[in-house]
Structure formats: C-alpha cells, structure tokens
Amino acid sequence: MAGENQNQNPKKAQAEDLNHVLLVRREKLAELQAAGKDPFQITKYDVTEHSMDIKNRYEEYEGKEVSIAGRMMFKRVMGKASFCNIQDKEGSIQVYVARDSIGEESYKDFKKMDIGDIVGVKGCAFTTKTGEISIHADSIILLSKSLQVLPEKFHGLTDTDMRYRQRYVDLIVNPEVKDTFIKRSRIISTIRRYLDGQGFMEVETPMLVNNAGGAAARPFITYFNALDEEEKLRISLELYLKRLIVGGLERVYEIGRVFRNEGVDTRHNPEFTLMELYQAYTDYHGMMDLTENLYRYVAQEVLGTTEIEYNGIRMDLGKPFERITMVDAVKKYSGVDFSKIHTLEEARAAAKEHHVEFEERHKKGDILNRFFEDFVEEHLVQPTFVMDHPIEISPLTKKKPENPEYVERFEFFMNGWEMANAYSELNDPIDQRERFAAQEEMLAQGDEEANHTDEDFINALMVGMPPTGGIGFGIDRMVMLLTDSAAIRDVLLFPTMKSLN
C-alpha cells in the first residue's frame, strides 16, 4: 500500500525522502558535536593552492604536498579507498582518500561526510592510472557541515525564479553562472584600468538626494527622519559629477548603483549599475571616440577578440562604428524625412499616417523620437552612434549652433539596444534654467519622468563650467552582450524579486 501511495503522489514521496535526508544530516552533526568534532568550531584552514593551480601547472606540483579546501561535490566509497571531488573558487579536482593514508578514525569520519560539505584536504599531487590529475590525501577534515541538500540531488536547479532567489546555490551547481560573474568583475576592472590610463579620476557621489535629476525616470521616494524631509534615491550620476567639473576636476567618472521606479523585463531592473564620466574641453565627438576605444579595449582584454556573438548574432567591435543622425536614421527605416517637417501639425499628421502613437503634450521632437523607437532601434545591430537628438528630449544638452532645434547628443546602439547616452554638456546657466522650466511644465502636464529645477546645479553653472563632454554607460547591458546572457537578471548577482511573503 505504501508503494501505491507513493506512485499516486510522487511529490509527497519526494518531500518525505528529502526530509529524511535532512534529518540524517542533523543527526550526523549532533554526533560530531557530541564527539567533540563540531566543524562549526573551526575558525581557519591553511589553503596553499587552488584546484586549477595544480591542474594548469601540474609539473610544478607533481609529488609535492598541497593544501586545498572547498565543497565536496561527488563521493564514491570503495572499501578501504575512496574518491571524491572538491570544488573551490577556480574549479574542481579529484581526491583519492585511502584508509591507510589518513588513519582508520579519519576514514570513518570521511565516509559519513555528505555532498555539499566543505572540507580541507592536505596531500600530494599525482596522476591516476586513467591520467586524471588528483590529490592523494594525507588528511581530510570537515570544515563546515551542509545541512541542506544541493538541488541536483533530486531535480537540478533549473527553475529560473529559484536560481535568482538562491544565487548562492546557483553559483555552486551551475559553473557557467560563476564564469559570467567572474567576467563581469573583469569587465568592470578593465573599464577602470582604461579610464585611469586616460587620466580620469574615480569619485563617489550621493545616492540619497533631494532632487533626483539627470535622467527621464520616476524615482524611488523615502523619508529621512533626522531631517524631517522627503528624499529620493538617485536616478542618475550626472548633476553631481558636473559640479566636480565646475570645481576643476577635469576628468571624473563613477561606477555605481542607480534606482528607477519602473518595470522589470529582460533589459530592465529597478536597481542597476551605471557608469558616467565627464571630460572638460571636449564634446560629444570626443565621447564617441572614447566609447569606441573603450569597447574595443574591454572586449580584447576580457574575451581576447573584438568580434563578439550574442544570441547567434555576430557584432564586430574592430571596425569603425557607424555614425548617423536621428533624422537620417528615421528617414532610412521609415521613409519619413523630418528635415522637411517644420510644424507640429505636420509631425502629428505623419505620425497618424504611420500609426505612431503620441500624446497631446508631445511636440515635434517627441514625435521624431517615437518614430525612432518604432522604426529604427531594432535595426541597429552593429555598433552605431545615433546623433543629434531633438531638443525636446534633451534638457541637459548643448544646442547645435547651426540648428537649435537639435542638440549635440548621441546614443550608442548594439543589438538593437541603447548601450550609452552622451552629450556636449549644456554649460549655459540661462539656457539651463529655461530647459528646467520646460521640464516643470511637463511635470504639471502629468509627465512623472520630467526633471525638477535644481537651483544648486544652476548656481554651479553660474560659477562657470568649461565646455565638457559626458556619457553614461549601462554596465549591465554591456556585460550581457560580452557574456551572451539572455536577461539582465543573469548578470546581476541578486536581481530585484517580488517578495514571497
């Protein structure tokens, strides 16, 4: 009858099996503690090598004593001699455990160890008869008892939601995940190395701000009890970094988290990593050159090539990046030439004809941007700079002297994604106040993403800011492309998740 019940309800049977295993592990821990061998009382272990050190430079280690530590991922007991695999931060290595080498009592302890336990091993490096580089253990000690079962024991960690919630387990059982985050770390350190070599200074600016400006986004709002006032989490790094340019720090950058109270999808997480940099005495053309050189440098240093592949699509960072104006791009992919559209009524008529949605408050430049989003973005697969945006969507950017309806701004695209956004920075405080006033009007009309006037920033511009080029890079999207990761959550160690409570 018990067998029949299990067949009828396999999930219940599986849960009972799991509960039994967990109970056994607790009992093993209790036995160890009663015998004075509590692994949680151990405070340190002398690690001299890691698995891949030994494997990659075996000729240096053959026959020599090594000391490693890591998680036991496999164990096969065979009478007086056994094998196990130990996984550390670099990879895994096989360990040969013989009773005669480690002693009878230690061997009994070893046989009671479980998959997932963290152990320390001392012994000599050797090669087995099958040619596998291994360690012949002289001693093996339990450093931490795993009281939980790794998911592959039953069904593997394939559930995406669970992988994100329990990233610590994901990193243990899915080696490719660990590789992604190792590359992420290398990408960021390579960016820093490049910018430091170009004379940039890394700085830090506030995350908790009174006025969340510098981007079109809805902020998270909190309350500061000590000052009895509302505060916001920053949506951008821009306005504080520009203050530093005013202060005479001619080349500055920051890599940090920003927070935008918006939806979650494969390319958006409300908390993400942004890099912004500002360079005095250059313009948006200088920012294009910097972007092109930086992307090539990072790809070559981290991947060893300037040709990358994402979702089966090859992109070449080695060739000169295409440069095209927004007006020309819209004309190329929609057939609508905004250089011949001079009034708002003409823009609205073109939008209606081409089924481009817009709101009553939108001006000609807003409608041009809607055309760009609907007709152009998906085609920008190879590295492309889209230049000269309409002034209506660029409140912090210098006007083009020869055509003040447009500004000296570009967005960098790859794979149909916006990867960076850059300006010749607006340094005219009178013009900036007028732009902020237009933003305040948009706020009054219901645009929750419009900017508030920042009086202190205007005062900084009154003091005087030199001609400056600035850019913001989406670090997470860059990592996605360079690691061929399908979603932004795959490159964030702990992405934002809805509470299970």
Short mmCIF file of C-alpha atoms in Angstrom, two decimals:
data_model
loop_
_atom_site.label_atom_id
_atom_site.label_comp_id
_atom_site.label_asym_id
_atom_site.label_seq_id
_atom_site.Cartn_x
_atom_site.Cartn_y
_atom_site.Cartn_z
CA MET A 1 0.00 0.00 0.00
CA ALA A 2 2.84 2.43 0.80
CA GLY A 3 4.26 1.91 -2.69
CA GLU A 4 0.86 2.60 -4.20
CA ASN A 5 0.55 5.87 -2.24
CA GLN A 6 3.94 6.97 -3.42
CA ASN A 7 3.04 6.28 -7.02
CA GLN A 8 -0.14 8.25 -6.59
CA ASN A 9 1.62 11.21 -5.01
CA PRO A 10 5.27 11.32 -6.13
CA LYS A 11 5.79 14.91 -4.91
CA LYS A 12 4.79 13.93 -1.39
CA ALA A 13 7.11 10.91 -1.52
CA GLN A 14 9.95 13.10 -2.75
CA ALA A 15 9.34 15.59 0.06
CA GLU A 16 9.39 12.78 2.61
CA ASP A 17 12.67 11.49 1.18
CA LEU A 18 14.17 14.97 1.38
CA ASN A 19 13.01 15.47 4.96
CA HIS A 20 14.59 12.15 5.91
CA VAL A 21 17.91 13.17 4.33
CA LEU A 22 17.86 16.50 6.17
CA LEU A 23 17.11 14.73 9.45
CA VAL A 24 20.05 12.35 8.91
CA ARG A 25 22.37 15.32 8.31
CA ARG A 26 21.26 16.94 11.55
CA GLU A 27 21.88 13.66 13.36
CA LYS A 28 25.38 13.44 11.89
CA LEU A 29 26.11 16.96 13.12
CA ALA A 30 24.86 16.09 16.59
CA GLU A 31 27.14 13.02 16.66
CA LEU A 32 30.13 15.13 15.67
CA GLN A 33 29.37 17.70 18.32
CA ALA A 34 28.95 15.00 20.96
CA ALA A 35 32.33 13.58 19.98
CA GLY A 36 34.00 16.99 20.28
CA LYS A 37 34.37 17.36 16.50
CA ASP A 38 31.97 20.24 15.87
CA PRO A 39 33.02 21.61 12.44
CA PHE A 40 31.49 25.00 13.25
CA GLN A 41 34.11 25.46 15.97
CA ILE A 42 36.89 25.53 13.34
CA THR A 43 37.91 29.11 12.65
CA LYS A 44 40.52 28.82 9.88
CA TYR A 45 42.26 26.46 7.48
CA ASP A 46 45.57 26.97 5.70
CA VAL A 47 44.88 26.92 1.94
CA THR A 48 48.06 26.99 -0.15
CA GLU A 49 46.72 26.17 -3.63
CA HIS A 50 43.52 26.03 -5.67
CA SER A 51 42.36 23.29 -7.98
CA MET A 52 43.27 24.96 -11.26
CA ASP A 53 46.71 25.99 -9.99
CA ILE A 54 47.50 22.31 -9.59
CA LYS A 55 45.92 21.25 -12.88
CA ASN A 56 47.36 24.04 -15.02
CA ARG A 57 50.88 23.78 -13.57
CA TYR A 58 50.98 20.12 -12.67
CA GLU A 59 54.68 19.74 -13.49
CA GLU A 60 55.42 22.14 -10.61
CA TYR A 61 53.21 20.27 -8.14
CA GLU A 62 53.72 16.61 -9.01
CA GLY A 63 54.71 14.72 -5.86
CA LYS A 64 54.58 17.87 -3.72
CA GLU A 65 52.30 18.46 -0.76
CA VAL A 66 49.40 20.79 -1.34
CA SER A 67 46.58 22.07 0.83
CA ILE A 68 43.18 22.87 -0.68
CA ALA A 69 39.67 23.50 0.64
CA GLY A 70 36.25 23.52 -0.95
CA ARG A 71 32.85 21.89 -1.29
CA MET A 72 32.53 18.15 -1.79
CA MET A 73 30.52 17.63 -4.98
CA PHE A 74 30.99 13.90 -5.51
CA LYS A 75 31.96 10.92 -3.36
CA ARG A 76 32.47 7.24 -4.17
CA VAL A 77 33.33 4.95 -1.26
CA MET A 78 35.07 1.67 -2.16
CA GLY A 79 36.08 -0.28 0.93
CA LYS A 80 39.49 0.84 2.13
CA ALA A 81 39.94 3.51 -0.57
CA SER A 82 37.57 6.15 -1.97
CA PHE A 83 37.38 9.09 -4.34
CA CYS A 84 35.74 12.48 -4.01
CA ASN A 85 35.69 15.73 -5.96
CA ILE A 86 36.36 19.06 -4.26
CA GLN A 87 35.10 22.29 -5.85
CA ASP A 88 36.77 25.58 -4.97
CA LYS A 89 36.62 29.08 -6.45
CA GLU A 90 38.56 28.09 -9.56
CA GLY A 91 37.18 24.66 -10.45
CA SER A 92 37.31 21.13 -9.07
CA ILE A 93 39.86 18.40 -8.50
CA GLN A 94 39.67 14.71 -7.63
CA VAL A 95 40.91 13.49 -4.25
CA TYR A 96 42.00 9.91 -3.54
CA VAL A 97 41.23 9.00 0.08
CA ALA A 98 42.80 5.80 1.46
CA ARG A 99 42.27 4.45 4.97
CA ASP A 100 45.93 3.57 5.36
CA SER A 101 46.98 7.13 4.48
CA ILE A 102 44.63 9.17 6.67
CA GLY A 103 44.06 6.70 9.51
CA GLU A 104 41.12 4.50 10.44
CA GLU A 105 39.23 7.04 12.56
CA SER A 106 39.57 9.81 9.97
CA TYR A 107 38.42 7.40 7.27
CA LYS A 108 35.29 6.57 9.26
CA ASP A 109 34.62 10.31 9.57
CA PHE A 110 35.17 10.74 5.83
CA LYS A 111 32.66 8.03 4.95
CA LYS A 112 30.00 9.95 6.91
CA MET A 113 30.63 13.20 5.03
CA ASP A 114 27.92 14.37 2.64
CA ILE A 115 27.78 16.02 -0.76
CA GLY A 116 27.81 19.74 -0.07
CA ASP A 117 30.08 19.55 2.98
CA ILE A 118 33.05 21.93 2.98
CA VAL A 119 36.32 20.12 3.63
CA GLY A 120 40.02 20.76 3.83
CA VAL A 121 42.49 18.35 2.18
CA LYS A 122 46.24 18.02 2.53
CA GLY A 123 48.20 15.61 0.36
CA CYS A 124 50.43 15.12 -2.66
CA ALA A 125 49.54 15.81 -6.27
CA PHE A 126 49.65 12.77 -8.53
CA THR A 127 48.12 11.32 -11.70
CA THR A 128 45.82 8.31 -11.58
CA LYS A 129 46.11 5.32 -13.93
CA THR A 130 43.43 6.93 -16.11
CA GLY A 131 45.51 10.11 -16.36
CA GLU A 132 43.43 12.34 -14.08
CA ILE A 133 45.34 14.86 -12.00
CA SER A 134 44.40 14.24 -8.38
CA ILE A 135 45.47 14.66 -4.77
CA HIS A 136 46.47 11.67 -2.65
CA ALA A 137 45.08 12.76 0.73
CA ASP A 138 47.22 12.59 3.83
CA SER A 139 44.44 14.23 5.83
CA ILE A 140 40.87 15.36 5.20
CA ILE A 141 38.89 17.43 7.68
CA LEU A 142 35.31 18.63 7.81
CA LEU A 143 35.28 22.46 7.96
CA SER A 144 31.54 23.12 7.65
CA LYS A 145 28.57 20.74 7.67
CA SER A 146 25.98 21.23 4.94
CA LEU A 147 22.54 20.76 6.46
CA GLN A 148 20.74 21.32 3.16
CA VAL A 149 20.70 19.18 0.00
CA LEU A 150 22.04 20.62 -3.23
CA PRO A 151 19.17 20.72 -5.75
CA GLU A 152 20.75 18.43 -8.34
CA LYS A 153 20.37 15.60 -5.81
CA PHE A 154 16.72 15.48 -6.84
CA HIS A 155 15.86 17.58 -9.91
CA GLY A 156 18.62 20.11 -10.56
CA LEU A 157 18.44 23.87 -10.18
CA THR A 158 16.68 24.67 -13.44
CA ASP A 159 13.82 26.81 -12.13
CA THR A 160 14.77 30.35 -13.18
CA ASP A 161 12.99 32.10 -10.33
CA MET A 162 14.67 29.86 -7.75
CA ARG A 163 18.08 30.40 -9.37
CA TYR A 164 17.76 34.16 -8.90
CA ARG A 165 16.42 33.88 -5.35
CA GLN A 166 19.06 31.36 -4.25
CA ARG A 167 22.03 32.65 -6.24
CA TYR A 168 24.39 31.04 -3.71
CA VAL A 169 23.13 27.62 -4.81
CA ASP A 170 23.09 28.64 -8.48
CA LEU A 171 26.79 29.51 -8.26
CA ILE A 172 27.57 26.11 -6.74
CA VAL A 173 25.74 23.86 -9.19
CA ASN A 174 25.95 25.86 -12.45
CA PRO A 175 29.61 26.58 -13.31
CA GLU A 176 28.69 28.80 -16.29
CA VAL A 177 26.94 31.18 -13.89
CA LYS A 178 30.11 31.65 -11.86
CA ASP A 179 32.01 32.27 -15.11
CA THR A 180 29.57 35.06 -16.06
CA PHE A 181 30.17 36.89 -12.80
CA ILE A 182 33.92 36.41 -12.97
CA LYS A 183 33.78 38.06 -16.41
CA ARG A 184 31.57 40.83 -15.03
CA SER A 185 34.20 41.62 -12.42
CA ARG A 186 36.93 41.61 -15.07
CA ILE A 187 34.89 43.88 -17.36
CA ILE A 188 34.48 46.48 -14.62
CA SER A 189 38.11 46.33 -13.53
CA THR A 190 39.19 46.65 -17.19
CA ILE A 191 36.99 49.73 -17.63
CA ARG A 192 38.62 51.27 -14.56
CA ARG A 193 42.09 50.43 -15.85
CA TYR A 194 41.36 52.04 -19.22
CA LEU A 195 39.89 55.23 -17.75
CA ASP A 196 42.63 55.54 -15.14
CA GLY A 197 45.14 55.29 -18.00
CA GLN A 198 43.35 58.15 -19.75
CA GLY A 199 43.76 60.42 -16.74
CA PHE A 200 40.28 60.05 -15.29
CA MET A 201 39.68 60.17 -11.54
CA GLU A 202 37.15 57.84 -9.91
CA VAL A 203 34.81 59.59 -7.46
CA GLU A 204 31.71 58.86 -5.38
CA THR A 205 28.57 60.99 -5.22
CA PRO A 206 25.40 60.77 -3.09
CA MET A 207 22.81 58.04 -3.59
CA LEU A 208 20.27 59.72 -1.32
CA VAL A 209 19.31 63.05 -2.88
CA ASN A 210 16.72 65.78 -2.51
CA ASN A 211 16.32 66.25 -6.28
CA ALA A 212 16.67 63.13 -8.43
CA GLY A 213 17.68 64.63 -11.79
CA GLY A 214 19.86 63.87 -14.78
CA ALA A 215 17.57 61.37 -16.50
CA ALA A 216 13.97 60.83 -17.54
CA ALA A 217 12.82 58.34 -14.91
CA ARG A 218 10.50 58.06 -11.92
CA PRO A 219 12.46 57.89 -8.65
CA PHE A 220 12.00 55.84 -5.51
CA ILE A 221 10.94 58.08 -2.64
CA THR A 222 11.86 57.62 1.01
CA TYR A 223 11.80 59.70 4.18
CA PHE A 224 14.74 60.95 6.21
CA ASN A 225 13.56 61.06 9.82
CA ALA A 226 16.52 63.03 11.21
CA LEU A 227 15.97 65.93 8.81
CA ASP A 228 12.19 65.51 8.70
CA GLU A 229 12.09 65.66 4.92
CA GLU A 230 11.41 63.54 1.86
CA GLU A 231 14.41 62.18 -0.01
CA LYS A 232 14.86 60.21 -3.23
CA LEU A 233 17.22 57.52 -4.45
CA ARG A 234 19.29 58.81 -7.34
CA ILE A 235 18.26 58.01 -10.91
CA SER A 236 21.48 59.30 -12.45
CA LEU A 237 25.02 60.38 -11.55
CA GLU A 238 25.10 63.39 -13.84
CA LEU A 239 24.41 66.55 -11.88
CA TYR A 240 26.88 65.89 -9.07
CA LEU A 241 29.65 64.85 -11.46
CA LYS A 242 29.18 68.05 -13.44
CA ARG A 243 29.56 70.01 -10.20
CA LEU A 244 33.01 68.41 -9.91
CA ILE A 245 33.90 69.59 -13.42
CA VAL A 246 32.95 73.08 -12.25
CA GLY A 247 35.26 72.53 -9.27
CA GLY A 248 38.22 71.89 -11.57
CA LEU A 249 38.39 68.06 -11.60
CA GLU A 250 38.70 67.91 -15.37
CA ARG A 251 38.17 64.15 -15.89
CA VAL A 252 35.92 62.25 -13.49
CA TYR A 253 33.92 59.02 -13.54
CA GLU A 254 31.76 56.99 -11.20
CA ILE A 255 30.54 53.41 -11.39
CA GLY A 256 27.60 52.90 -9.07
CA ARG A 257 24.03 51.80 -8.49
CA VAL A 258 21.12 53.97 -9.57
CA PHE A 259 17.44 53.36 -8.90
CA ARG A 260 14.50 53.85 -11.23
CA ASN A 261 10.94 53.10 -10.18
CA GLU A 262 9.94 51.34 -13.36
CA GLY A 263 9.07 47.92 -14.71
CA VAL A 264 11.14 44.74 -14.78
CA ASP A 265 11.93 42.90 -18.01
CA THR A 266 14.86 41.20 -19.74
CA ARG A 267 16.77 44.52 -20.01
CA HIS A 268 15.47 46.48 -17.02
CA ASN A 269 15.94 46.08 -13.29
CA PRO A 270 14.93 48.93 -10.96
CA GLU A 271 18.37 48.82 -9.32
CA PHE A 272 21.21 48.70 -11.85
CA THR A 273 24.83 49.72 -12.40
CA LEU A 274 25.55 52.89 -14.32
CA MET A 275 28.87 54.45 -15.23
CA GLU A 276 29.04 58.13 -16.05
CA LEU A 277 32.13 60.09 -16.99
CA TYR A 278 32.77 63.74 -17.78
CA GLN A 279 35.72 65.29 -19.55
CA ALA A 280 36.38 69.02 -19.74
CA TYR A 281 37.35 70.69 -23.01
CA THR A 282 35.83 68.10 -25.33
CA ASP A 283 32.44 67.48 -26.93
CA TYR A 284 30.22 64.60 -27.99
CA HIS A 285 32.59 63.69 -30.81
CA GLY A 286 35.29 63.16 -28.18
CA MET A 287 32.84 60.93 -26.29
CA MET A 288 32.27 58.86 -29.46
CA ASP A 289 35.98 58.28 -29.84
CA LEU A 290 36.29 57.33 -26.16
CA THR A 291 33.34 54.90 -26.39
CA GLU A 292 34.71 53.19 -29.49
CA ASN A 293 38.16 52.78 -27.97
CA LEU A 294 36.81 51.65 -24.58
CA TYR A 295 34.56 48.93 -26.02
CA ARG A 296 37.36 47.56 -28.20
CA TYR A 297 39.80 47.57 -25.28
CA VAL A 298 37.42 45.80 -22.89
CA ALA A 299 36.42 43.11 -25.42
CA GLN A 300 40.05 42.41 -26.34
CA GLU A 301 41.24 42.27 -22.74
CA VAL A 302 38.37 40.17 -21.36
CA LEU A 303 37.42 37.98 -24.36
CA GLY A 304 40.62 38.09 -26.40
CA THR A 305 38.75 39.29 -29.50
CA THR A 306 36.85 42.30 -30.82
CA GLU A 307 34.30 40.07 -32.54
CA ILE A 308 31.50 39.07 -30.18
CA GLU A 309 28.45 36.88 -30.61
CA TYR A 310 25.14 37.40 -28.88
CA ASN A 311 22.23 35.02 -29.37
CA GLY A 312 23.81 33.82 -32.60
CA ILE A 313 24.37 37.34 -33.96
CA ARG A 314 27.95 38.43 -34.62
CA MET A 315 28.97 42.01 -33.89
CA ASP A 316 32.32 43.48 -34.88
CA LEU A 317 33.85 46.00 -32.50
CA GLY A 318 37.03 46.13 -34.57
CA LYS A 319 35.51 48.07 -37.45
CA PRO A 320 34.75 51.83 -37.25
CA PHE A 321 31.36 52.33 -35.61
CA GLU A 322 28.63 53.74 -37.86
CA ARG A 323 27.59 57.34 -37.19
CA ILE A 324 24.16 58.56 -38.33
CA THR A 325 21.83 61.37 -37.29
CA MET A 326 18.43 60.56 -35.81
CA VAL A 327 16.72 62.35 -38.69
CA ASP A 328 18.65 60.32 -41.28
CA ALA A 329 18.03 57.07 -39.38
CA VAL A 330 14.27 57.71 -39.26
CA LYS A 331 14.27 58.57 -42.97
CA LYS A 332 16.25 55.40 -43.77
CA TYR A 333 13.94 52.99 -41.94
CA SER A 334 10.53 54.72 -42.08
CA GLY A 335 10.74 56.82 -45.22
CA VAL A 336 9.69 59.94 -43.29
CA ASP A 337 12.07 62.91 -43.66
CA PHE A 338 11.78 65.14 -40.59
CA SER A 339 14.12 67.68 -42.17
CA LYS A 340 11.10 68.57 -44.32
CA ILE A 341 8.63 68.59 -41.42
CA HIS A 342 8.53 72.10 -39.96
CA THR A 343 5.43 72.24 -37.78
CA LEU A 344 3.81 70.23 -35.01
CA GLU A 345 0.74 69.70 -37.19
CA GLU A 346 2.88 68.15 -39.94
CA ALA A 347 4.57 65.87 -37.40
CA ARG A 348 1.22 64.74 -35.99
CA ALA A 349 -0.10 64.05 -39.49
CA ALA A 350 2.96 61.92 -40.31
CA ALA A 351 2.56 60.01 -37.02
CA LYS A 352 -1.10 59.27 -37.71
CA GLU A 353 -0.29 58.13 -41.25
CA HIS A 354 2.38 55.72 -39.97
CA HIS A 355 0.42 54.59 -36.87
CA VAL A 356 2.92 56.11 -34.43
CA GLU A 357 1.26 56.81 -31.08
CA PHE A 358 1.79 60.15 -29.35
CA GLU A 359 0.21 62.24 -26.60
CA GLU A 360 -1.35 65.68 -26.83
CA ARG A 361 1.55 67.24 -24.88
CA HIS A 362 4.17 65.85 -27.30
CA LYS A 363 5.99 68.32 -29.52
CA LYS A 364 7.64 67.72 -32.89
CA GLY A 365 10.86 66.44 -31.36
CA ASP A 366 8.96 63.98 -29.14
CA ILE A 367 7.19 62.59 -32.20
CA LEU A 368 10.51 62.23 -34.05
CA ASN A 369 11.78 60.21 -31.10
CA ARG A 370 8.65 58.00 -31.24
CA PHE A 371 9.35 57.33 -34.93
CA PHE A 372 12.91 56.39 -33.98
CA GLU A 373 11.75 53.96 -31.30
CA ASP A 374 9.13 52.34 -33.54
CA PHE A 375 11.07 52.10 -36.81
CA VAL A 376 14.80 52.30 -36.16
CA GLU A 377 16.07 50.80 -32.89
CA GLU A 378 15.60 47.13 -33.81
CA HIS A 379 17.79 47.56 -36.91
CA LEU A 380 20.81 48.94 -35.05
CA VAL A 381 22.58 45.63 -34.51
CA GLN A 382 26.17 46.54 -35.37
CA PRO A 383 27.82 49.28 -33.24
CA THR A 384 26.13 52.56 -34.19
CA PHE A 385 26.13 56.13 -32.88
CA VAL A 386 22.79 57.87 -33.42
CA MET A 387 23.50 61.60 -33.24
CA ASP A 388 21.73 64.96 -33.00
CA HIS A 389 18.57 64.41 -30.99
CA PRO A 390 15.68 66.88 -30.79
CA ILE A 391 15.95 69.49 -28.05
CA GLU A 392 12.59 68.48 -26.52
CA ILE A 393 14.02 65.20 -25.17
CA SER A 394 17.44 66.56 -24.19
CA PRO A 395 17.15 69.08 -21.33
CA LEU A 396 20.83 68.98 -20.32
CA THR A 397 22.49 69.14 -23.74
CA LYS A 398 24.06 71.91 -25.84
CA LYS A 399 22.12 73.07 -28.90
CA LYS A 400 23.64 72.62 -32.32
CA PRO A 401 24.68 76.17 -33.23
CA GLU A 402 23.62 75.79 -36.85
CA ASN A 403 20.26 74.14 -36.00
CA PRO A 404 18.98 74.93 -32.47
CA GLU A 405 16.03 72.52 -32.78
CA TYR A 406 18.57 69.76 -32.25
CA VAL A 407 21.32 69.12 -29.72
CA GLU A 408 24.83 67.65 -29.67
CA ARG A 409 23.82 64.29 -28.28
CA PHE A 410 24.27 60.68 -29.31
CA GLU A 411 23.03 57.31 -28.17
CA PHE A 412 25.19 54.25 -28.76
CA PHE A 413 23.37 51.15 -30.00
CA MET A 414 24.27 47.48 -30.38
CA ASN A 415 21.97 44.51 -30.89
CA GLY A 416 19.05 46.94 -31.12
CA TRP A 417 19.74 48.11 -27.54
CA GLU A 418 20.71 51.52 -26.25
CA MET A 419 24.11 50.97 -24.64
CA ALA A 420 25.17 54.54 -23.83
CA ASN A 421 23.92 58.12 -23.91
CA ALA A 422 26.22 61.13 -24.35
CA TYR A 423 26.18 64.91 -24.74
CA SER A 424 28.11 68.01 -25.36
CA GLU A 425 27.07 69.22 -21.94
CA LEU A 426 24.94 72.33 -21.60
CA ASN A 427 27.00 74.87 -19.65
CA ASP A 428 24.88 77.99 -20.22
CA PRO A 429 23.03 78.61 -16.92
CA ILE A 430 20.43 80.88 -18.55
CA ASP A 431 19.56 78.29 -21.18
CA GLN A 432 19.59 75.57 -18.49
CA ARG A 433 17.04 77.45 -16.40
CA GLU A 434 14.77 77.72 -19.45
CA ARG A 435 15.13 73.97 -20.08
CA PHE A 436 14.24 73.21 -16.46
CA ALA A 437 11.20 75.47 -16.77
CA ALA A 438 10.06 73.42 -19.77
CA GLN A 439 10.55 70.26 -17.72
CA GLU A 440 8.46 71.71 -14.87
CA GLU A 441 5.68 72.38 -17.37
CA MET A 442 5.84 68.76 -18.49
CA LEU A 443 5.60 67.67 -14.85
CA ALA A 444 2.48 69.79 -14.45
CA GLN A 445 1.01 68.08 -17.52
CA GLY A 446 1.48 64.66 -15.95
CA ASP A 447 4.96 63.53 -17.09
CA GLU A 448 6.27 61.79 -13.96
CA GLU A 449 9.71 61.33 -15.53
CA ALA A 450 10.40 65.01 -16.20
CA ASN A 451 13.12 66.83 -14.22
CA HIS A 452 12.63 69.30 -11.36
CA THR A 453 14.62 72.52 -11.38
CA ASP A 454 17.90 72.06 -9.49
CA GLU A 455 18.81 75.51 -8.17
CA ASP A 456 22.19 74.48 -6.78
CA PHE A 457 23.16 72.94 -10.12
CA ILE A 458 22.20 76.17 -11.90
CA ASN A 459 24.32 78.05 -9.35
CA ALA A 460 27.25 75.76 -10.20
CA LEU A 461 26.83 76.64 -13.88
CA MET A 462 26.71 80.31 -12.89
CA VAL A 463 30.13 79.85 -11.30
CA GLY A 464 31.25 78.52 -14.68
CA MET A 465 31.64 75.10 -16.29
CA PRO A 466 34.08 74.64 -19.18
CA PRO A 467 32.99 73.04 -22.46
CA THR A 468 32.50 69.40 -21.45
CA GLY A 469 31.65 66.03 -22.96
CA GLY A 470 29.83 63.47 -20.84
CA ILE A 471 28.46 59.97 -21.23
CA GLY A 472 26.51 57.34 -19.32
CA PHE A 473 27.12 53.63 -19.90
CA GLY A 474 24.76 50.82 -18.92
CA ILE A 475 27.24 48.39 -17.35
CA ASP A 476 24.72 45.55 -17.05
CA ARG A 477 23.81 45.59 -20.74
CA MET A 478 27.49 45.69 -21.64
CA VAL A 479 28.06 42.60 -19.50
CA MET A 480 25.03 40.91 -21.10
CA LEU A 481 26.50 41.36 -24.58
CA LEU A 482 30.02 40.31 -23.65
CA THR A 483 28.83 37.19 -21.80
CA ASP A 484 25.98 36.23 -24.17
CA SER A 485 23.47 36.43 -21.30
CA ALA A 486 19.77 36.40 -22.20
CA ALA A 487 18.46 38.67 -19.44
CA ILE A 488 19.72 41.42 -17.14
CA ARG A 489 18.92 39.19 -14.16
CA ASP A 490 21.56 36.76 -15.44
CA VAL A 491 24.28 39.37 -14.88
CA LEU A 492 23.03 40.72 -11.52
CA LEU A 493 24.06 38.59 -8.58
CA PHE A 494 20.91 39.47 -6.66
CA PRO A 495 18.25 40.89 -9.01
CA THR A 496 15.11 42.55 -7.67
CA MET A 497 12.44 39.90 -6.95
CA LYS A 498 8.90 40.11 -5.69
CA SER A 499 8.66 39.06 -2.06
CA LEU A 500 7.33 35.55 -1.43
CA ASN A 501 5.57 36.72 1.74
#
